[in-house]
Amino acid sequence: MTLLSVNTPTEELRRVDAAHHMHPFTNNSELEDKGARIITRAEGCWLSDSEGNRILDAMAGLWCVNIGYGREELSQAAARQMSDLPYYNTFFQTSHVPAIALSAKLAELAPGDLNHVFFAGSGSEANDTNLRMVRTYWQAKGQPERNVIIGRWNGYHGSTVGAMSLGGMKGMHAQGGIVDGIEHIDQPNWWLEGGDMSPEEFGLERARQLEEKILELGPDKVAAFIAEPVQGAGGVIVAPDSYWPEIQRIVDKYGILLIADEVICGFGRTGNWFATETLGLRPHIMTIAKGLSSGYQPIGGSIVCDEVAEVIGGVEFNHGYTYSGHPVACAVALENLRLLEEEKVIERVRDETAPYLKQKFEALVDHPLVGEAKIVGMMGSIALTPNKETRAVFAAEAGTVGFICRERCFSNNLIMRHVYDRMIISPPLVISKEEIDILIERARQSLDETHAILREKGLMQEG
Ligand SMILES: *Cc1c(COP(=O)(O)O)cnc(C)c1O
């Protein structure tokens, strides 16, 4: 086989990609006809592809490149650690400096008594850890029948069997089935499901589903509730203000564990280190990954409160991954946290760039296609609709319009994703005001083009 490189012609790269590479969450035969876009380099918030385009990445990769691309400090941290100690495990009573230092740093950054870290290689693995950890916790406390975990429809917690069972993506559940003892309640998506209720009424109604579910199952059967503070993959769904205080009240009342999946929200995305601070939540466990290393290395973990850690510490927890606390991943994560802290990246998000983005992003609701615009810190979404007044959906299959809009964004060199007919952004936290202006300008241009296509194809019909 010829040696492939970024200088290999794009057509050849596409051909080999289609022949051998199975892409995640992709219809690979459709992709084969179209050919993948091949990303070759990246710097700051900008990607370069094999055809010489410069693309503004308003998704920070997959919600993870918080510090931006191309930071030499991170590649050097990796290189140093690879020479000193490329690998060792933390099973069988051994440890190493990167894992020790990173767990201490995370304990310092995490709120309250979240002081203990169990490392994993990804967010999915960390949620599998959580599933086993909370059940083991209740077993160790002499309540083994307390084993049901409640998640939410349209929540996303990852793609392994455990994590996708906790999540509420029906298309995933349908491929392989889910783990027993997991239940789901509805999501707080007012735009789509709020009916005639005000957002505040709806937020309460959705939170109270948790109490109803607990009572239906029996309060002594429920181990934990897991949720993303702001749903990410579900379409950046920001719950009404009434929602989280009511969830916290219910969790407290029934003494169940709260797992906050901070995989996207953590490490500055909402303008604080963790979204639980933004929303005033008191979780027992937080799932972390993505922004922990800004995506430069695969690493995730669970940050666990004192009490749960103490109970789990009292048994041998038969669980762990070869790459739990991988030294290179830990060293890179530590360096990433150092940069976020020293360069006051999160303070700048909170005080300057997020308020600036919010103002521009929310103004998109004046566009004829945009029904609502929601944004928290550096994660936002707009709902596309044929009729804002009635919050109508399109007659075309859900996602048809969102896909058209995503394609327009792509052709305008802007990466914005769609979840059904919601368009979402989650840019690197280092995005500047000038880059925000470009983002908004390209988003508007793409919305205009989408609108023109919809009218031309007769797709403005309400469903
Ligand atoms: C991405 C994501 C995960 C899964 O993380 P992976 O690293 O892809 O396994 C879990 N939870 C949330 C909220 C996520 O966004």
Tab-separated table of C-alpha atoms and ligand atoms in Angstrom:
chain	number	residue	atom	x	y	z
A	1	MET	CA	0.000	0.000	0.000
A	2	THR	CA	1.218	3.522	-0.709
A	3	LEU	CA	2.130	5.569	2.315
A	4	LEU	CA	-0.714	7.936	3.123
A	5	SER	CA	-0.137	11.466	4.389
A	6	VAL	CA	-1.870	14.833	4.453
A	7	ASN	CA	-0.356	15.337	1.008
A	8	THR	CA	-2.129	12.327	-0.465
A	9	PRO	CA	-4.851	13.488	-2.894
A	10	THR	CA	-8.214	13.879	-1.143
A	11	GLU	CA	-9.937	11.444	-3.490
A	12	GLU	CA	-7.471	8.720	-2.583
A	13	LEU	CA	-7.859	9.385	1.156
A	14	ARG	CA	-11.629	9.206	0.759
A	15	ARG	CA	-11.432	5.987	-1.170
A	16	VAL	CA	-9.266	4.270	1.456
A	17	ASP	CA	-11.392	5.734	4.261
A	18	ALA	CA	-14.544	4.306	2.717
A	19	ALA	CA	-12.880	0.947	2.096
A	20	HIS	CA	-11.584	0.396	5.628
A	21	HIS	CA	-12.809	2.882	8.205
A	22	MET	CA	-16.161	2.361	9.937
A	23	HIS	CA	-17.283	5.775	11.217
A	24	PRO	CA	-19.210	6.145	14.496
A	25	PHE	CA	-22.850	7.311	14.350
A	26	THR	CA	-22.689	7.289	10.551
A	27	ASN	CA	-24.447	5.553	7.707
A	28	ASN	CA	-21.208	4.414	6.132
A	29	SER	CA	-22.600	3.594	2.705
A	30	GLU	CA	-24.099	7.065	2.383
A	31	LEU	CA	-20.772	8.497	3.449
A	32	GLU	CA	-19.004	6.385	0.858
A	33	ASP	CA	-20.986	8.049	-1.928
A	34	LYS	CA	-20.314	11.504	-0.598
A	35	GLY	CA	-16.790	11.180	0.804
A	36	ALA	CA	-15.664	12.339	4.241
A	37	ARG	CA	-14.327	15.804	4.836
A	38	ILE	CA	-10.711	15.256	5.808
A	39	ILE	CA	-9.326	17.497	8.503
A	40	THR	CA	-5.592	17.954	8.342
A	41	ARG	CA	-4.576	20.642	10.840
A	42	ALA	CA	-6.050	22.948	13.434
A	43	GLU	CA	-5.088	26.078	15.309
A	44	GLY	CA	-7.113	27.982	17.888
A	45	CYS	CA	-10.736	27.732	16.731
A	46	TRP	CA	-9.872	26.980	13.110
A	47	LEU	CA	-9.665	23.716	11.207
A	48	SER	CA	-7.969	23.154	7.868
A	49	ASP	CA	-9.129	20.446	5.502
A	50	SER	CA	-7.432	18.560	2.708
A	51	GLU	CA	-8.956	20.870	0.115
A	52	GLY	CA	-7.443	23.959	1.674
A	53	ASN	CA	-10.554	25.340	3.421
A	54	ARG	CA	-10.287	27.139	6.758
A	55	ILE	CA	-13.294	26.268	8.864
A	56	LEU	CA	-14.487	27.894	12.078
A	57	ASP	CA	-15.124	25.053	14.512
A	58	ALA	CA	-18.134	26.163	16.538
A	59	MET	CA	-18.349	22.671	18.084
A	60	ALA	CA	-14.842	22.462	19.619
A	61	GLY	CA	-14.437	19.073	17.943
A	62	LEU	CA	-16.978	17.009	19.862
A	63	TRP	CA	-17.563	19.605	22.602
A	64	CYS	CA	-14.102	18.991	23.977
A	65	VAL	CA	-11.357	21.277	22.688
A	66	ASN	CA	-11.992	23.892	25.374
A	67	ILE	CA	-8.455	25.330	25.309
A	68	GLY	CA	-8.418	25.507	21.484
A	69	TYR	CA	-6.258	23.576	19.030
A	70	GLY	CA	-2.514	23.665	18.617
A	71	ARG	CA	-1.239	24.285	22.149
A	72	GLU	CA	2.431	23.323	22.194
A	73	GLU	CA	2.416	23.095	25.994
A	74	LEU	CA	0.116	20.106	25.780
A	75	SER	CA	2.146	18.225	23.195
A	76	GLN	CA	5.262	18.887	25.255
A	77	ALA	CA	3.596	17.636	28.428
A	78	ALA	CA	2.718	14.450	26.534
A	79	ALA	CA	6.232	14.055	25.126
A	80	ARG	CA	7.840	14.561	28.545
A	81	GLN	CA	5.556	12.036	30.195
A	82	MET	CA	6.074	9.525	27.389
A	83	SER	CA	9.829	9.637	27.977
A	84	ASP	CA	9.604	9.504	31.783
A	85	LEU	CA	6.889	6.895	32.198
A	86	PRO	CA	4.701	6.178	29.162
A	87	TYR	CA	2.523	3.702	30.977
A	88	TYR	CA	1.931	2.145	34.281
A	89	ASN	CA	-1.267	0.986	35.908
A	90	THR	CA	-2.848	1.908	39.200
A	91	PHE	CA	-4.206	-1.569	39.978
A	92	PHE	CA	-2.633	-3.784	42.656
A	93	GLN	CA	-1.491	-1.079	45.048
A	94	THR	CA	0.698	0.971	42.738
A	95	SER	CA	0.402	4.619	41.776
A	96	HIS	CA	2.246	7.282	39.810
A	97	VAL	CA	2.711	11.025	39.987
A	98	PRO	CA	0.424	12.150	37.119
A	99	ALA	CA	-2.593	10.279	38.537
A	100	ILE	CA	-1.853	11.473	42.070
A	101	ALA	CA	-1.435	15.079	40.977
A	102	LEU	CA	-4.487	15.121	38.714
A	103	SER	CA	-6.797	13.589	41.317
A	104	ALA	CA	-5.654	16.173	43.871
A	105	LYS	CA	-6.147	18.989	41.365
A	106	LEU	CA	-9.656	17.782	40.515
A	107	ALA	CA	-10.542	17.520	44.209
A	108	GLU	CA	-9.441	21.143	44.582
A	109	LEU	CA	-11.470	22.351	41.595
A	110	ALA	CA	-14.634	20.351	42.240
A	111	PRO	CA	-17.230	21.892	44.565
A	112	GLY	CA	-18.167	20.681	48.041
A	113	ASP	CA	-16.832	17.354	49.243
A	114	LEU	CA	-16.300	15.884	45.781
A	115	ASN	CA	-12.772	14.877	46.710
A	116	HIS	CA	-12.083	11.482	45.140
A	117	VAL	CA	-11.477	10.492	41.536
A	118	PHE	CA	-11.913	7.162	39.759
A	119	PHE	CA	-10.290	7.447	36.334
A	120	ALA	CA	-11.534	6.029	33.052
A	121	GLY	CA	-10.547	6.354	29.431
A	122	SER	CA	-13.679	8.203	28.343
A	123	GLY	CA	-17.007	9.610	29.447
A	124	SER	CA	-18.817	6.396	28.525
A	125	GLU	CA	-16.470	4.313	30.635
A	126	ALA	CA	-16.848	6.733	33.529
A	127	ASN	CA	-20.619	6.330	33.412
A	128	ASP	CA	-20.219	2.555	33.359
A	129	THR	CA	-18.116	3.017	36.488
A	130	ASN	CA	-20.926	5.100	38.003
A	131	LEU	CA	-23.544	2.479	37.233
A	132	ARG	CA	-21.516	-0.187	39.006
A	133	MET	CA	-20.357	2.136	41.765
A	134	VAL	CA	-23.798	3.306	42.889
A	135	ARG	CA	-25.162	-0.251	42.924
A	136	THR	CA	-22.097	-1.422	44.832
A	137	TYR	CA	-22.544	1.480	47.247
A	138	TRP	CA	-26.094	0.441	48.158
A	139	GLN	CA	-25.067	-3.205	48.410
A	140	ALA	CA	-22.283	-2.260	50.794
A	141	LYS	CA	-24.793	-0.291	52.832
A	142	GLY	CA	-26.978	-3.367	53.173
A	143	GLN	CA	-29.649	-2.202	50.710
A	144	PRO	CA	-28.966	-4.336	47.614
A	145	GLU	CA	-32.569	-3.948	46.441
A	146	ARG	CA	-31.894	-0.278	45.878
A	147	ASN	CA	-30.534	-0.799	42.393
A	148	VAL	CA	-32.707	1.100	39.932
A	149	ILE	CA	-31.120	4.079	38.241
A	150	ILE	CA	-33.309	6.746	36.701
A	151	GLY	CA	-32.140	8.653	33.635
A	152	ARG	CA	-33.947	10.825	31.103
A	153	TRP	CA	-35.294	10.293	27.611
A	154	ASN	CA	-33.040	12.042	25.112
A	155	GLY	CA	-30.258	12.228	27.691
A	156	TYR	CA	-26.813	11.182	26.494
A	157	HIS	CA	-24.293	9.454	28.714
A	158	GLY	CA	-22.140	7.663	26.176
A	159	SER	CA	-22.094	4.684	23.889
A	160	THR	CA	-20.951	1.648	25.896
A	161	VAL	CA	-23.730	-0.719	26.968
A	162	GLY	CA	-24.015	0.739	30.462
A	163	ALA	CA	-23.717	4.373	29.440
A	164	MET	CA	-26.190	4.119	26.571
A	165	SER	CA	-28.660	2.347	28.871
A	166	LEU	CA	-28.461	5.266	31.285
A	167	GLY	CA	-28.969	7.587	28.325
A	168	GLY	CA	-32.348	7.901	26.708
A	169	MET	CA	-31.611	7.694	23.003
A	170	LYS	CA	-34.191	5.268	21.652
A	171	GLY	CA	-32.255	4.660	18.446
A	172	MET	CA	-29.358	3.403	20.540
A	173	HIS	CA	-31.522	1.256	22.844
A	174	ALA	CA	-32.960	-0.411	19.746
A	175	GLN	CA	-29.539	-1.707	18.695
A	176	GLY	CA	-28.606	-4.349	21.227
A	177	GLY	CA	-30.983	-3.672	24.103
A	178	ILE	CA	-30.322	-2.110	27.480
A	179	VAL	CA	-29.165	-3.114	30.949
A	180	ASP	CA	-31.892	-4.140	33.416
A	181	GLY	CA	-32.985	-1.831	36.189
A	182	ILE	CA	-32.766	1.468	34.366
A	183	GLU	CA	-35.804	3.719	34.004
A	184	HIS	CA	-36.299	7.024	32.191
A	185	ILE	CA	-38.353	10.159	32.736
A	186	ASP	CA	-39.107	12.861	30.165
A	187	GLN	CA	-36.674	15.637	29.308
A	188	PRO	CA	-37.313	19.315	30.160
A	189	ASN	CA	-37.536	20.410	26.516
A	190	TRP	CA	-40.166	23.149	26.730
A	191	TRP	CA	-39.970	24.202	23.081
A	192	LEU	CA	-40.905	20.763	21.800
A	193	GLU	CA	-42.936	19.255	24.613
A	194	GLY	CA	-44.201	22.147	26.741
A	195	GLY	CA	-47.662	22.341	25.160
A	196	ASP	CA	-49.745	25.138	26.693
A	197	MET	CA	-47.734	25.298	29.916
A	198	SER	CA	-45.473	28.201	30.748
A	199	PRO	CA	-41.797	27.212	30.854
A	200	GLU	CA	-41.858	27.428	34.657
A	201	GLU	CA	-44.935	25.222	35.010
A	202	PHE	CA	-43.451	22.784	32.562
A	203	GLY	CA	-40.106	22.693	34.401
A	204	LEU	CA	-41.920	21.720	37.601
A	205	GLU	CA	-44.029	19.120	35.833
A	206	ARG	CA	-40.954	17.469	34.333
A	207	ALA	CA	-39.020	17.537	37.624
A	208	ARG	CA	-41.981	16.022	39.454
A	209	GLN	CA	-41.903	13.088	37.074
A	210	LEU	CA	-38.840	12.066	39.054
A	211	GLU	CA	-40.875	11.949	42.264
A	212	GLU	CA	-43.669	10.056	40.523
A	213	LYS	CA	-41.187	7.537	39.158
A	214	ILE	CA	-39.587	7.070	42.589
A	215	LEU	CA	-43.010	6.490	44.172
A	216	GLU	CA	-44.041	4.136	41.385
A	217	LEU	CA	-40.878	2.022	41.782
A	218	GLY	CA	-40.805	2.309	45.567
A	219	PRO	CA	-38.382	4.751	47.208
A	220	ASP	CA	-36.360	1.886	48.685
A	221	LYS	CA	-35.666	0.557	45.180
A	222	VAL	CA	-34.054	3.651	43.681
A	223	ALA	CA	-30.279	4.001	43.769
A	224	ALA	CA	-29.605	7.147	41.775
A	225	PHE	CA	-30.732	9.736	39.283
A	226	ILE	CA	-28.363	10.663	36.456
A	227	ALA	CA	-28.645	13.753	34.262
A	228	GLU	CA	-26.661	16.246	32.277
A	229	PRO	CA	-26.980	19.734	33.807
A	230	VAL	CA	-27.552	20.962	30.256
A	231	GLN	CA	-28.372	18.200	27.756
A	232	GLY	CA	-25.730	18.308	25.069
A	233	ALA	CA	-26.161	15.642	22.407
A	234	GLY	CA	-29.927	15.869	22.946
A	235	GLY	CA	-29.789	19.335	21.361
A	236	VAL	CA	-28.431	21.714	24.032
A	237	ILE	CA	-31.645	21.666	26.023
A	238	VAL	CA	-31.570	24.266	28.784
A	239	ALA	CA	-34.146	23.382	31.450
A	240	PRO	CA	-36.554	26.087	32.673
A	241	ASP	CA	-35.354	27.788	35.884
A	242	SER	CA	-37.896	25.910	37.990
A	243	TYR	CA	-36.516	22.506	37.053
A	244	TRP	CA	-33.245	21.953	38.934
A	245	PRO	CA	-34.264	23.256	42.363
A	246	GLU	CA	-37.202	20.848	42.267
A	247	ILE	CA	-34.965	17.940	41.196
A	248	GLN	CA	-32.587	18.733	44.061
A	249	ARG	CA	-35.519	18.818	46.512
A	250	ILE	CA	-36.722	15.393	45.346
A	251	VAL	CA	-33.273	13.804	45.388
A	252	ASP	CA	-32.741	15.096	48.941
A	253	LYS	CA	-36.173	13.997	50.107
A	254	TYR	CA	-35.728	10.370	49.012
A	255	GLY	CA	-32.013	10.149	49.799
A	256	ILE	CA	-31.039	8.918	46.353
A	257	LEU	CA	-27.675	9.622	44.791
A	258	LEU	CA	-27.423	12.400	42.223
A	259	ILE	CA	-25.007	11.846	39.354
A	260	ALA	CA	-24.324	15.001	37.372
A	261	ASP	CA	-22.893	14.122	33.983
A	262	GLU	CA	-20.529	17.062	33.482
A	263	VAL	CA	-18.764	15.538	30.489
A	264	ILE	CA	-19.704	18.504	28.292
A	265	CYS	CA	-20.617	21.078	30.926
A	266	GLY	CA	-17.462	20.697	33.007
A	267	PHE	CA	-14.231	22.650	32.690
A	268	GLY	CA	-15.693	26.014	31.918
A	269	ARG	CA	-18.318	25.361	29.287
A	270	THR	CA	-21.071	27.121	31.274
A	271	GLY	CA	-18.851	29.907	32.624
A	272	ASN	CA	-17.876	28.119	35.852
A	273	TRP	CA	-15.589	25.149	36.367
A	274	PHE	CA	-18.702	22.955	36.660
A	275	ALA	CA	-22.335	23.463	35.673
A	276	THR	CA	-23.437	22.186	39.068
A	277	GLU	CA	-22.090	25.521	40.354
A	278	THR	CA	-23.904	27.453	37.626
A	279	LEU	CA	-27.155	25.680	38.547
A	280	GLY	CA	-26.693	25.308	42.316
A	281	LEU	CA	-26.725	21.481	42.349
A	282	ARG	CA	-25.203	19.193	44.961
A	283	PRO	CA	-24.288	15.950	43.179
A	284	HIS	CA	-22.713	12.938	44.879
A	285	ILE	CA	-20.847	11.998	41.733
A	286	MET	CA	-19.816	14.023	38.690
A	287	THR	CA	-18.871	12.386	35.394
A	288	ILE	CA	-16.032	14.138	33.615
A	289	ALA	CA	-14.199	13.682	30.281
A	290	LYS	CA	-13.978	15.844	27.124
A	291	GLY	CA	-12.807	19.277	28.386
A	292	LEU	CA	-10.701	17.610	31.099
A	293	SER	CA	-7.897	17.222	28.569
A	294	SER	CA	-9.434	19.557	25.980
A	295	GLY	CA	-9.650	16.394	23.885
A	296	TYR	CA	-5.861	16.164	23.457
A	297	GLN	CA	-5.874	12.770	25.183
A	298	PRO	CA	-8.701	10.312	25.830
A	299	ILE	CA	-9.477	10.499	29.538
A	300	GLY	CA	-12.564	10.544	31.724
A	301	GLY	CA	-13.478	9.887	35.297
A	302	SER	CA	-15.905	10.086	38.187
A	303	ILE	CA	-15.422	12.660	40.914
A	304	VAL	CA	-16.971	11.149	44.008
A	305	CYS	CA	-18.071	12.680	47.329
A	306	ASP	CA	-16.514	11.708	50.666
A	307	GLU	CA	-19.334	9.485	51.842
A	308	VAL	CA	-19.647	7.408	48.669
A	309	ALA	CA	-15.861	7.104	48.410
A	310	GLU	CA	-15.690	5.921	51.999
A	311	VAL	CA	-18.321	3.235	51.487
A	312	ILE	CA	-16.766	2.061	48.208
A	313	GLY	CA	-13.360	2.171	49.880
A	314	GLY	CA	-14.620	-0.341	52.423
A	315	VAL	CA	-15.045	-3.100	49.839
A	316	GLU	CA	-12.873	-4.311	47.008
A	317	PHE	CA	-14.542	-2.641	44.020
A	318	ASN	CA	-13.941	-5.156	41.241
A	319	HIS	CA	-13.701	-2.596	38.520
A	320	GLY	CA	-11.070	-0.683	36.536
A	321	TYR	CA	-9.643	-0.116	33.096
A	322	THR	CA	-6.160	-0.782	31.772
A	323	TYR	CA	-6.002	2.914	31.016
A	324	SER	CA	-7.557	4.200	34.275
A	325	GLY	CA	-5.319	7.134	35.194
A	326	HIS	CA	-3.099	6.711	32.133
A	327	PRO	CA	0.033	8.742	32.929
A	328	VAL	CA	0.244	10.538	29.575
A	329	ALA	CA	-3.460	11.413	29.597
A	330	CYS	CA	-3.196	12.636	33.201
A	331	ALA	CA	-0.123	14.740	32.451
A	332	VAL	CA	-1.865	16.353	29.495
A	333	ALA	CA	-5.039	16.958	31.504
A	334	LEU	CA	-3.018	18.586	34.286
A	335	GLU	CA	-1.290	20.874	31.819
A	336	ASN	CA	-4.651	21.730	30.249
A	337	LEU	CA	-6.080	22.644	33.673
A	338	ARG	CA	-2.985	24.711	34.410
A	339	LEU	CA	-3.464	26.692	31.188
A	340	LEU	CA	-7.210	27.174	31.783
A	341	GLU	CA	-6.412	28.485	35.253
A	342	GLU	CA	-3.322	30.602	34.540
A	343	GLU	CA	-4.775	32.227	31.464
A	344	LYS	CA	-8.062	32.854	33.267
A	345	VAL	CA	-9.904	31.295	30.346
A	346	ILE	CA	-13.049	30.525	32.347
A	347	GLU	CA	-13.199	33.993	33.920
A	348	ARG	CA	-12.972	35.507	30.455
A	349	VAL	CA	-15.774	33.273	29.248
A	350	ARG	CA	-17.970	34.196	32.204
A	351	ASP	CA	-17.286	37.947	32.214
A	352	GLU	CA	-16.606	38.807	28.576
A	353	THR	CA	-17.042	36.383	25.725
A	354	ALA	CA	-20.085	34.408	26.897
A	355	PRO	CA	-22.164	37.549	27.558
A	356	TYR	CA	-21.080	38.856	24.146
A	357	LEU	CA	-21.979	35.580	22.441
A	358	LYS	CA	-25.293	35.411	24.309
A	359	GLN	CA	-26.381	38.804	23.046
A	360	LYS	CA	-25.523	37.984	19.418
A	361	PHE	CA	-26.791	34.422	19.549
A	362	GLU	CA	-30.131	35.266	21.141
A	363	ALA	CA	-30.636	37.952	18.503
A	364	LEU	CA	-30.898	35.127	15.943
A	365	VAL	CA	-34.531	34.736	17.020
A	366	ASP	CA	-35.336	37.645	14.732
A	367	HIS	CA	-34.595	35.283	11.814
A	368	PRO	CA	-37.798	33.936	10.208
A	369	LEU	CA	-36.701	30.305	10.713
A	370	VAL	CA	-35.628	30.573	14.332
A	371	GLY	CA	-38.170	29.935	17.079
A	372	GLU	CA	-36.050	30.078	20.206
A	373	ALA	CA	-32.390	30.601	20.980
A	374	LYS	CA	-31.020	29.231	24.245
A	375	ILE	CA	-27.503	29.608	25.504
A	376	VAL	CA	-25.586	28.998	28.719
A	377	GLY	CA	-21.972	30.072	28.705
A	378	MET	CA	-20.450	28.573	25.590
A	379	MET	CA	-23.174	26.068	24.680
A	380	GLY	CA	-26.215	27.151	22.748
A	381	SER	CA	-28.968	26.010	20.417
A	382	ILE	CA	-31.604	27.425	18.113
A	383	ALA	CA	-34.862	25.707	17.237
A	384	LEU	CA	-35.795	25.898	13.561
A	385	THR	CA	-39.532	26.137	12.928
A	386	PRO	CA	-41.995	26.914	10.149
A	387	ASN	CA	-44.122	28.895	12.655
A	388	LYS	CA	-42.712	30.584	15.744
A	389	GLU	CA	-46.076	31.542	17.211
A	390	THR	CA	-47.333	27.983	17.478
A	391	ARG	CA	-43.898	26.371	18.008
A	392	ALA	CA	-44.735	24.152	15.043
A	393	VAL	CA	-42.510	21.386	13.744
A	394	PHE	CA	-41.853	20.850	10.055
A	395	ALA	CA	-43.988	18.397	8.100
A	396	ALA	CA	-40.797	16.803	6.753
A	397	GLU	CA	-39.255	14.056	8.881
A	398	ALA	CA	-37.529	15.509	11.966
A	399	GLY	CA	-33.941	16.342	11.110
A	400	THR	CA	-34.498	16.981	7.399
A	401	VAL	CA	-34.347	20.745	7.832
A	402	GLY	CA	-31.566	20.626	10.413
A	403	PHE	CA	-29.481	18.572	8.021
A	404	ILE	CA	-29.995	21.080	5.218
A	405	CYS	CA	-28.918	23.863	7.545
A	406	ARG	CA	-25.847	21.922	8.689
A	407	GLU	CA	-24.845	21.416	5.046
A	408	ARG	CA	-25.207	25.151	4.407
A	409	CYS	CA	-23.014	25.857	7.451
A	410	PHE	CA	-20.429	23.385	6.168
A	411	SER	CA	-20.330	25.103	2.800
A	412	ASN	CA	-19.906	28.456	4.539
A	413	ASN	CA	-16.945	27.041	6.473
A	414	LEU	CA	-18.709	26.952	9.798
A	415	ILE	CA	-19.066	23.793	11.861
A	416	MET	CA	-22.414	23.868	13.577
A	417	ARG	CA	-24.178	20.583	14.309
A	418	HIS	CA	-27.849	19.711	14.125
A	419	VAL	CA	-29.897	17.529	16.445
A	420	TYR	CA	-33.110	16.920	14.563
A	421	ASP	CA	-34.159	20.492	13.691
A	422	ARG	CA	-32.138	22.254	16.393
A	423	MET	CA	-28.807	23.786	15.475
A	424	ILE	CA	-26.198	23.685	18.208
A	425	ILE	CA	-22.901	25.346	19.025
A	426	SER	CA	-20.221	24.688	21.607
A	427	PRO	CA	-17.114	26.578	20.476
A	428	PRO	CA	-13.652	26.450	22.056
A	429	LEU	CA	-13.636	28.575	25.206
A	430	VAL	CA	-10.823	30.662	23.749
A	431	ILE	CA	-13.007	32.022	20.942
A	432	SER	CA	-12.519	35.788	20.566
A	433	LYS	CA	-15.158	38.461	20.019
A	434	GLU	CA	-13.999	38.833	16.402
A	435	GLU	CA	-14.435	35.098	15.892
A	436	ILE	CA	-17.865	35.254	17.520
A	437	ASP	CA	-18.812	37.910	14.954
A	438	ILE	CA	-17.700	35.586	12.164
A	439	LEU	CA	-19.628	32.689	13.721
A	440	ILE	CA	-22.845	34.702	13.873
A	441	GLU	CA	-22.400	36.135	10.393
A	442	ARG	CA	-21.892	32.675	8.888
A	443	ALA	CA	-24.786	31.260	10.906
A	444	ARG	CA	-27.095	33.995	9.555
A	445	GLN	CA	-25.899	33.440	6.028
A	446	SER	CA	-26.523	29.701	6.408
A	447	LEU	CA	-29.999	30.304	7.864
A	448	ASP	CA	-30.862	32.586	4.938
A	449	GLU	CA	-29.713	29.957	2.460
A	450	THR	CA	-31.623	27.250	4.340
A	451	HIS	CA	-34.751	29.391	4.292
A	452	ALA	CA	-34.418	29.883	0.522
A	453	ILE	CA	-33.985	26.133	-0.035
A	454	LEU	CA	-36.994	25.307	2.157
A	455	ARG	CA	-39.221	27.695	0.241
A	456	GLU	CA	-37.980	26.450	-3.091
A	457	LYS	CA	-38.570	22.800	-2.116
A	458	GLY	CA	-41.909	23.458	-0.417
A	459	LEU	CA	-40.539	22.374	2.944
A	460	MET	CA	-41.957	25.245	5.000
A	461	GLN	CA	-45.098	23.152	5.669
A	462	GLU	CA	-46.082	22.591	9.271
A	463	GLY	CA	-46.366	19.043	10.542
B	1	LIG	C1	-19.771	12.665	25.111
B	1	LIG	C2	-20.522	12.377	26.327
B	1	LIG	C3	-20.353	11.199	27.047
B	1	LIG	C4	-19.514	10.068	26.533
B	1	LIG	O1	-18.173	10.383	26.500
B	1	LIG	P1	-17.201	9.539	25.541
B	1	LIG	O2	-15.856	10.092	25.891
B	1	LIG	O3	-17.641	9.773	24.148
B	1	LIG	O4	-17.323	8.129	25.923
B	1	LIG	C5	-21.012	11.046	28.237
B	1	LIG	N1	-21.811	12.003	28.707
B	1	LIG	C6	-22.018	13.147	28.049
B	1	LIG	C7	-22.890	14.188	28.637
B	1	LIG	C8	-21.398	13.367	26.829
B	1	LIG	O5	-21.627	14.482	26.155
